[in-house]
Amino acid sequence: MRTIAAVLLFLAAASATASAQQQGSWSSSSMDHGHAADAAAAARAAAADARAKEAAIAAGIPLAPSQSTSFNVNGDSVVRAASPLTPEQEKAEADGRAAWQARCRPTVVEDREGLRRTKYAEPDCDLSRFNTAGN
């Protein structure tokens, strides 16, 4: 897909350069201020990037972060909703929430600027089980 886009961009840049050169005695640099050359260079760079990615995939080499960016989760573009919890899981969640409430005792206070902030009785209560920074 990127290769096709790069080819189209290159063809558009080549067409712009050709039309600028056909304008008569004006040079292409005075007509387009060098943008056709920039577009052609960008098209060449995009094509080179696409070739590098294809070569890396063919060779089995890990892709660079800029090459491997995708919006797929586990190879699928569909993110499925979480399945409902079993009664045992619901009980474990409720017990965990009750234990956290008893230990952390969250209270909401208003600071001097009028912002509402949550204060906790114990340290690290503001961290969830997914956000463990500082532990």
GROMACS .gro file of N, CA and C in nm:
model
  405
    1MET      N    1   0.082  -0.118   0.000
    1MET     CA    2   0.000   0.000   0.000
    1MET      C    3   0.087   0.125   0.000
    2ARG      N    4   0.192   0.122   0.082
    2ARG     CA    5   0.282   0.237   0.085
    2ARG      C    6   0.355   0.253  -0.046
    3THR      N    7   0.387   0.139  -0.110
    3THR     CA    8   0.458   0.144  -0.238
    3THR      C    9   0.371   0.212  -0.342
    4ILE      N   10   0.243   0.179  -0.344
    4ILE     CA   11   0.152   0.241  -0.440
    4ILE      C   12   0.141   0.390  -0.413
    5ALA      N   13   0.130   0.428  -0.286
    5ALA     CA   14   0.121   0.570  -0.251
    5ALA      C   15   0.249   0.642  -0.290
    6ALA      N   16   0.363   0.577  -0.270
    6ALA     CA   17   0.490   0.640  -0.305
    6ALA      C   18   0.501   0.658  -0.456
    7VAL      N   19   0.456   0.559  -0.533
    7VAL     CA   20   0.461   0.569  -0.679
    7VAL      C   21   0.369   0.681  -0.727
    8LEU      N   22   0.249   0.691  -0.668
    8LEU     CA   23   0.158   0.797  -0.707
    8LEU      C   24   0.215   0.934  -0.673
    9LEU      N   25   0.277   0.945  -0.557
    9LEU     CA   26   0.339   1.072  -0.518
    9LEU      C   27   0.453   1.106  -0.612
   10PHE      N   28   0.531   1.007  -0.651
   10PHE     CA   29   0.642   1.029  -0.743
   10PHE      C   30   0.589   1.073  -0.880
   11LEU      N   31   0.483   1.008  -0.927
   11LEU     CA   32   0.427   1.046  -1.057
   11LEU      C   33   0.370   1.188  -1.053
   12ALA      N   34   0.309   1.224  -0.942
   12ALA     CA   35   0.256   1.360  -0.930
   12ALA      C   36   0.370   1.461  -0.930
   13ALA      N   37   0.478   1.428  -0.862
   13ALA     CA   38   0.592   1.518  -0.858
   13ALA      C   39   0.656   1.530  -0.995
   14ALA      N   40   0.668   1.419  -1.067
   14ALA     CA   41   0.727   1.422  -1.200
   14ALA      C   42   0.639   1.502  -1.295
   15SER      N   43   0.509   1.488  -1.282
   15SER     CA   44   0.415   1.563  -1.365
   15SER      C   45   0.425   1.712  -1.336
   16ALA      N   46   0.439   1.749  -1.210
   16ALA     CA   47   0.452   1.890  -1.173
   16ALA      C   48   0.581   1.948  -1.229
   17THR      N   49   0.687   1.869  -1.224
   17THR     CA   50   0.816   1.916  -1.278
   17THR      C   51   0.805   1.935  -1.429
   18ALA      N   52   0.742   1.840  -1.498
   18ALA     CA   53   0.729   1.849  -1.644
   18ALA      C   54   0.644   1.969  -1.683
   19SER      N   55   0.534   1.993  -1.610
   19SER     CA   56   0.448   2.106  -1.645
   19SER      C   57   0.517   2.238  -1.615
   20ALA      N   58   0.599   2.242  -1.512
   20ALA     CA   59   0.672   2.365  -1.481
   20ALA      C   60   0.777   2.393  -1.587
   21GLN      N   61   0.835   2.288  -1.645
   21GLN     CA   62   0.937   2.307  -1.748
   21GLN      C   63   0.874   2.348  -1.881
   22GLN      N   64   0.746   2.319  -1.901
   22GLN     CA   65   0.680   2.353  -2.026
   22GLN      C   66   0.623   2.495  -2.024
   23GLN      N   67   0.644   2.570  -1.920
   23GLN     CA   68   0.587   2.703  -1.907
   23GLN      C   69   0.658   2.808  -1.992
   24GLY      N   70   0.753   2.772  -2.071
   24GLY     CA   71   0.821   2.870  -2.156
   24GLY      C   72   0.959   2.898  -2.103
   25SER      N   73   0.995   3.025  -2.098
   25SER     CA   74   1.131   3.061  -2.061
   25SER      C   75   1.154   3.061  -1.910
   26TRP      N   76   1.048   3.050  -1.831
   26TRP     CA   77   1.065   3.046  -1.686
   26TRP      C   78   1.131   2.914  -1.647
   27SER      N   79   1.224   2.920  -1.558
   27SER     CA   80   1.284   2.795  -1.511
   27SER      C   81   1.192   2.734  -1.406
   28SER      N   82   1.201   2.604  -1.386
   28SER     CA   83   1.112   2.538  -1.291
   28SER      C   84   1.136   2.588  -1.149
   29SER      N   85   1.258   2.628  -1.117
   29SER     CA   86   1.283   2.675  -0.981
   29SER      C   87   1.219   2.810  -0.956
   30SER      N   88   1.201   2.893  -1.060
   30SER     CA   89   1.135   3.021  -1.037
   30SER      C   90   0.984   3.007  -1.035
   31MET      N   91   0.931   2.901  -1.094
   31MET     CA   92   0.787   2.881  -1.098
   31MET      C   93   0.734   2.813  -0.972
   32ASP      N   94   0.800   2.708  -0.928
   32ASP     CA   95   0.747   2.632  -0.816
   32ASP      C   96   0.831   2.644  -0.690
   33HIS      N   97   0.928   2.726  -0.692
   33HIS     CA   98   1.014   2.751  -0.575
   33HIS      C   99   1.073   2.623  -0.520
   34GLY      N  100   1.100   2.527  -0.605
   34GLY     CA  101   1.167   2.404  -0.563
   34GLY      C  102   1.077   2.299  -0.501
   35HIS      N  103   0.945   2.319  -0.503
   35HIS     CA  104   0.856   2.223  -0.438
   35HIS      C  105   0.846   2.093  -0.514
   36ALA      N  106   0.859   2.097  -0.647
   36ALA     CA  107   0.854   1.972  -0.723
   36ALA      C  108   0.974   1.885  -0.688
   37ALA      N  109   1.089   1.947  -0.672
   37ALA     CA  110   1.208   1.872  -0.633
   37ALA      C  111   1.191   1.814  -0.493
   38ASP      N  112   1.128   1.891  -0.403
   38ASP     CA  113   1.103   1.840  -0.268
   38ASP      C  114   1.006   1.722  -0.271
   39ALA      N  115   0.903   1.733  -0.354
   39ALA     CA  116   0.806   1.625  -0.365
   39ALA      C  117   0.870   1.500  -0.424
   40ALA      N  118   0.955   1.520  -0.524
   40ALA     CA  119   1.024   1.405  -0.584
   40ALA      C  120   1.117   1.339  -0.483
   41ALA      N  121   1.187   1.422  -0.405
   41ALA     CA  122   1.275   1.366  -0.302
   41ALA      C  123   1.195   1.292  -0.196
   42ALA      N  124   1.079   1.345  -0.159
   42ALA     CA  125   0.995   1.278  -0.060
   42ALA      C  126   0.943   1.146  -0.116
   43ALA      N  127   0.908   1.144  -0.244
   43ALA     CA  128   0.860   1.021  -0.306
   43ALA      C  129   0.970   0.916  -0.311
   44ARG      N  130   1.092   0.961  -0.344
   44ARG     CA  131   1.205   0.865  -0.345
   44ARG      C  132   1.231   0.811  -0.205
   45ALA      N  133   1.222   0.898  -0.104
   45ALA     CA  134   1.246   0.854   0.034
   45ALA      C  135   1.137   0.756   0.078
   46ALA      N  136   1.011   0.784   0.042
   46ALA     CA  137   0.902   0.694   0.079
   46ALA      C  138   0.918   0.559   0.012
   47ALA      N  139   0.959   0.561  -0.115
   47ALA     CA  140   0.980   0.435  -0.187
   47ALA      C  141   1.096   0.357  -0.125
   48ALA      N  142   1.202   0.427  -0.086
   48ALA     CA  143   1.315   0.360  -0.023
   48ALA      C  144   1.275   0.301   0.111
   49ASP      N  145   1.193   0.373   0.188
   49ASP     CA  146   1.145   0.321   0.316
   49ASP      C  147   1.060   0.196   0.296
   50ALA      N  148   0.974   0.200   0.193
   50ALA     CA  149   0.889   0.084   0.165
   50ALA      C  150   0.973  -0.036   0.124
   51ARG      N  151   1.075  -0.012   0.041
   51ARG     CA  152   1.163  -0.123   0.001
   51ARG      C  153   1.239  -0.178   0.122
   52ALA      N  154   1.284  -0.090   0.212
   52ALA     CA  155   1.356  -0.135   0.330
   52ALA      C  156   1.266  -0.220   0.420
   53LYS      N  157   1.140  -0.180   0.434
   53LYS     CA  158   1.048  -0.257   0.517
   53LYS      C  159   1.022  -0.393   0.454
   54GLU      N  160   0.998  -0.395   0.323
   54GLU     CA  161   0.974  -0.522   0.254
   54GLU      C  162   1.095  -0.614   0.266
   55ALA      N  163   1.215  -0.558   0.254
   55ALA     CA  164   1.337  -0.638   0.266
   55ALA      C  165   1.352  -0.693   0.407
   56ALA      N  166   1.321  -0.612   0.508
   56ALA     CA  167   1.331  -0.658   0.647
   56ALA      C  168   1.231  -0.769   0.674
   57ILE      N  169   1.110  -0.755   0.622
   57ILE     CA  170   1.010  -0.859   0.642
   57ILE      C  171   1.054  -0.989   0.573
   58ALA      N  172   1.105  -0.975   0.450
   58ALA     CA  173   1.148  -1.094   0.376
   58ALA      C  174   1.265  -1.163   0.445
   59ALA      N  175   1.356  -1.085   0.505
   59ALA     CA  176   1.473  -1.142   0.572
   59ALA      C  177   1.443  -1.187   0.714
   60GLY      N  178   1.326  -1.153   0.766
   60GLY     CA  179   1.291  -1.192   0.903
   60GLY      C  180   1.358  -1.106   1.008
   61ILE      N  181   1.403  -0.988   0.969
   61ILE     CA  182   1.468  -0.895   1.063
   61ILE      C  183   1.360  -0.816   1.135
   62PRO      N  184   1.377  -0.792   1.266
   62PRO     CA  185   1.277  -0.710   1.336
   62PRO      C  186   1.269  -0.571   1.274
   63LEU      N  187   1.146  -0.521   1.265
   63LEU     CA  188   1.125  -0.390   1.205
   63LEU      C  189   1.161  -0.279   1.303
   64ALA      N  190   1.201  -0.166   1.248
   64ALA     CA  191   1.225  -0.046   1.329
   64ALA      C  192   1.089   0.003   1.380
   65PRO      N  193   1.088   0.080   1.490
   65PRO     CA  194   0.959   0.128   1.542
   65PRO      C  195   0.878   0.205   1.438
   66SER      N  196   0.943   0.284   1.353
   66SER     CA  197   0.869   0.360   1.253
   66SER      C  198   0.813   0.269   1.144
   67GLN      N  199   0.870   0.152   1.126
   67GLN     CA  200   0.821   0.059   1.025
   67GLN      C  201   0.709  -0.029   1.077
   68SER      N  202   0.705  -0.052   1.205
   68SER     CA  203   0.611  -0.148   1.259
   68SER      C  204   0.487  -0.085   1.320
   69THR      N  205   0.467   0.044   1.303
   69THR     CA  206   0.350   0.108   1.359
   69THR      C  207   0.226   0.060   1.287
   70SER      N  208   0.134   0.006   1.362
   70SER     CA  209   0.006  -0.036   1.305
   70SER      C  210  -0.100  -0.017   1.411
   71PHE      N  211  -0.222  -0.026   1.369
   71PHE     CA  212  -0.332  -0.008   1.462
   71PHE      C  213  -0.405  -0.139   1.484
   72ASN      N  214  -0.332  -0.248   1.474
   72ASN     CA  215  -0.390  -0.379   1.495
   72ASN      C  216  -0.352  -0.429   1.634
   73VAL      N  217  -0.442  -0.503   1.694
   73VAL     CA  218  -0.418  -0.564   1.823
   73VAL      C  219  -0.411  -0.714   1.802
   74ASN      N  220  -0.297  -0.774   1.833
   74ASN     CA  221  -0.277  -0.918   1.815
   74ASN      C  222  -0.304  -0.961   1.672
   75GLY      N  223  -0.265  -0.877   1.575
   75GLY     CA  224  -0.281  -0.911   1.436
   75GLY      C  225  -0.422  -0.895   1.383
   76ASP      N  226  -0.510  -0.836   1.461
   76ASP     CA  227  -0.649  -0.821   1.420
   76ASP      C  228  -0.687  -0.674   1.434
   77SER      N  229  -0.759  -0.622   1.338
   77SER     CA  230  -0.798  -0.481   1.345
   77SER      C  231  -0.927  -0.461   1.422
   78VAL      N  232  -0.982  -0.567   1.477
   78VAL     CA  233  -1.104  -0.558   1.556
   78VAL      C  234  -1.068  -0.586   1.702
   79VAL      N  235  -1.106  -0.496   1.791
   79VAL     CA  236  -1.084  -0.517   1.933
   79VAL      C  237  -1.214  -0.566   1.993
   80ARG      N  238  -1.211  -0.683   2.048
   80ARG     CA  239  -1.332  -0.743   2.103
   80ARG      C  240  -1.355  -0.694   2.246
   81ALA      N  241  -1.480  -0.679   2.280
   81ALA     CA  242  -1.516  -0.639   2.416
   81ALA      C  243  -1.480  -0.752   2.511
   82ALA      N  244  -1.449  -0.715   2.634
   82ALA     CA  245  -1.414  -0.815   2.734
   82ALA      C  246  -1.536  -0.903   2.762
   83SER      N  247  -1.509  -1.029   2.784
   83SER     CA  248  -1.620  -1.120   2.815
   83SER      C  249  -1.670  -1.090   2.956
   84PRO      N  250  -1.795  -1.117   2.982
   84PRO     CA  251  -1.849  -1.090   3.115
   84PRO      C  252  -1.776  -1.173   3.221
   85LEU      N  253  -1.770  -1.118   3.340
   85LEU     CA  254  -1.702  -1.187   3.450
   85LEU      C  255  -1.788  -1.301   3.502
   86THR      N  256  -1.720  -1.403   3.547
   86THR     CA  257  -1.790  -1.514   3.612
   86THR      C  258  -1.827  -1.469   3.753
   87PRO      N  259  -1.918  -1.537   3.816
   87PRO     CA  260  -1.954  -1.499   3.954
   87PRO      C  261  -1.833  -1.500   4.049
   88GLU      N  262  -1.740  -1.593   4.028
   88GLU     CA  263  -1.622  -1.597   4.113
   88GLU      C  264  -1.534  -1.474   4.090
   89GLN      N  265  -1.520  -1.435   3.962
   89GLN     CA  266  -1.441  -1.316   3.930
   89GLN      C  267  -1.507  -1.189   3.985
   90GLU      N  268  -1.640  -1.182   3.975
   90GLU     CA  269  -1.711  -1.066   4.030
   90GLU      C  270  -1.692  -1.056   4.180
   91LYS      N  271  -1.697  -1.171   4.250
   91LYS     CA  272  -1.677  -1.171   4.395
   91LYS      C  273  -1.535  -1.128   4.429
   92ALA      N  274  -1.436  -1.176   4.353
   92ALA     CA  275  -1.297  -1.138   4.377
   92ALA      C  276  -1.278  -0.988   4.353
   93GLU      N  277  -1.340  -0.932   4.249
   93GLU     CA  278  -1.332  -0.788   4.222
   93GLU      C  279  -1.394  -0.708   4.336
   94ALA      N  280  -1.511  -0.751   4.382
   94ALA     CA  281  -1.578  -0.681   4.492
   94ALA      C  282  -1.496  -0.688   4.620
   95ASP      N  283  -1.439  -0.804   4.649
   95ASP     CA  284  -1.356  -0.819   4.769
   95ASP      C  285  -1.232  -0.731   4.760
   96GLY      N  286  -1.169  -0.727   4.641
   96GLY     CA  287  -1.051  -0.643   4.622
   96GLY      C  288  -1.084  -0.495   4.637
   97ARG      N  289  -1.199  -0.454   4.581
   97ARG     CA  290  -1.241  -0.315   4.593
   97ARG      C  291  -1.269  -0.278   4.739
   98ALA      N  292  -1.334  -0.368   4.813
   98ALA     CA  293  -1.365  -0.343   4.954
   98ALA      C  294  -1.236  -0.335   5.036
   99ALA      N  295  -1.139  -0.422   5.007
   99ALA     CA  296  -1.012  -0.418   5.079
   99ALA      C  297  -0.937  -0.289   5.049
  100TRP      N  298  -0.941  -0.244   4.924
  100TRP     CA  299  -0.875  -0.119   4.887
  100TRP      C  300  -0.941  -0.001   4.958
  101GLN      N  301  -1.076   0.002   4.962
  101GLN     CA  302  -1.148   0.109   5.031
  101GLN      C  303  -1.111   0.113   5.180
  102ALA      N  304  -1.103  -0.005   5.242
  102ALA     CA  305  -1.070  -0.010   5.385
  102ALA      C  306  -0.927   0.036   5.411
  103ARG      N  307  -0.834   0.001   5.324
  103ARG     CA  308  -0.694   0.039   5.345
  103ARG      C  309  -0.668   0.185   5.308
  104CYS      N  310  -0.720   0.230   5.196
  104CYS     CA  311  -0.684   0.363   5.144
  104CYS      C  312  -0.774   0.475   5.195
  105ARG      N  313  -0.897   0.447   5.227
  105ARG     CA  314  -0.992   0.547   5.277
  105ARG      C  315  -0.985   0.677   5.195
  106PRO      N  316  -1.027   0.675   5.069
  106PRO     CA  317  -1.019   0.795   4.985
  106PRO      C  318  -1.118   0.903   5.032
  107THR      N  319  -1.071   1.027   5.034
  107THR     CA  320  -1.156   1.141   5.065
  107THR      C  321  -1.130   1.249   4.962
  108VAL      N  322  -1.234   1.324   4.929
  108VAL     CA  323  -1.222   1.432   4.832
  108VAL      C  324  -1.214   1.563   4.909
  109VAL      N  325  -1.110   1.641   4.880
  109VAL     CA  326  -1.091   1.772   4.943
  109VAL      C  327  -1.080   1.877   4.834
  110GLU      N  328  -1.115   2.000   4.869
  110GLU     CA  329  -1.104   2.110   4.774
  110GLU      C  330  -0.982   2.192   4.813
  111ASP      N  331  -0.892   2.215   4.716
  111ASP     CA  332  -0.772   2.292   4.747
  111ASP      C  333  -0.801   2.442   4.739
  112ARG      N  334  -0.698   2.525   4.762
  112ARG     CA  335  -0.720   2.670   4.769
  112ARG      C  336  -0.760   2.732   4.635
  113GLU      N  337  -0.735   2.660   4.523
  113GLU     CA  338  -0.779   2.709   4.392
  113GLU      C  339  -0.919   2.660   4.357
  114GLY      N  340  -0.979   2.584   4.443
  114GLY     CA  341  -1.114   2.534   4.419
  114GLY      C  342  -1.118   2.403   4.343
  115LEU      N  343  -1.003   2.340   4.325
  115LEU     CA  344  -0.999   2.211   4.257
  115LEU      C  345  -1.025   2.098   4.355
  116ARG      N  346  -1.104   2.002   4.312
  116ARG     CA  347  -1.132   1.886   4.398
  116ARG      C  348  -1.022   1.783   4.377
  117ARG      N  349  -0.964   1.738   4.485
  117ARG     CA  350  -0.856   1.640   4.480
  117ARG      C  351  -0.889   1.524   4.574
  118THR      N  352  -0.841   1.407   4.536
  118THR     CA  353  -0.864   1.289   4.618
  118THR      C  354  -0.740   1.264   4.702
  119LYS      N  355  -0.760   1.251   4.831
  119LYS     CA  356  -0.651   1.220   4.925
  119LYS      C  357  -0.670   1.078   4.975
  120TYR      N  358  -0.558   1.012   5.004
  120TYR     CA  359  -0.562   0.874   5.048
  120TYR      C  360  -0.489   0.861   5.181
  121ALA      N  361  -0.533   0.764   5.264
  121ALA     CA  362  -0.473   0.744   5.394
  121ALA      C  363  -0.339   0.671   5.385
  122GLU      N  364  -0.317   0.597   5.280
  122GLU     CA  365  -0.195   0.519   5.263
  122GLU      C  366  -0.123   0.561   5.135
  123PRO      N  367   0.010   0.543   5.130
  123PRO     CA  368   0.082   0.576   5.006
  123PRO      C  369   0.050   0.476   4.895
  124ASP      N  370   0.066   0.519   4.771
  124ASP     CA  371   0.047   0.437   4.651
  124ASP      C  372  -0.097   0.392   4.628
  125CYS      N  373  -0.192   0.453   4.695
  125CYS     CA  374  -0.332   0.416   4.670
  125CYS      C  375  -0.384   0.477   4.542
  126ASP      N  376  -0.317   0.579   4.490
  126ASP     CA  377  -0.363   0.641   4.366
  126ASP      C  378  -0.320   0.561   4.244
  127LEU      N  379  -0.242   0.457   4.263
  127LEU     CA  380  -0.197   0.373   4.152
  127LEU      C  381  -0.290   0.254   4.137
  128SER      N  382  -0.330   0.227   4.015
  128SER     CA  383  -0.413   0.110   3.991
  128SER      C  384  -0.322  -0.011   3.972
  129ARG      N  385  -0.381  -0.125   3.951
  129ARG     CA  386  -0.299  -0.245   3.929
  129ARG      C  387  -0.232  -0.241   3.793
  130PHE      N  388  -0.280  -0.151   3.703
  130PHE     CA  389  -0.220  -0.139   3.572
  130PHE      C  390  -0.114  -0.030   3.570
  131ASN      N  391  -0.125   0.069   3.655
  131ASN     CA  392  -0.030   0.180   3.661
  131ASN      C  393   0.055   0.161   3.786
  132THR      N  394   0.169   0.100   3.770
  132THR     CA  395   0.252   0.067   3.886
  132THR      C  396   0.379   0.150   3.889
  133ALA      N  397   0.374   0.272   3.835
  133ALA     CA  398   0.491   0.359   3.837
  133ALA      C  399   0.529   0.388   3.981
  134GLY      N  400   0.655   0.382   4.009
  134GLY     CA  401   0.704   0.410   4.144
  134GLY      C  402   0.714   0.288   4.232
  135ASN      N  403   0.665   0.174   4.188
  135ASN     CA  404   0.673   0.052   4.270
  135ASN      C  405   0.798  -0.023   4.238
   0.00000   0.00000   0.00000
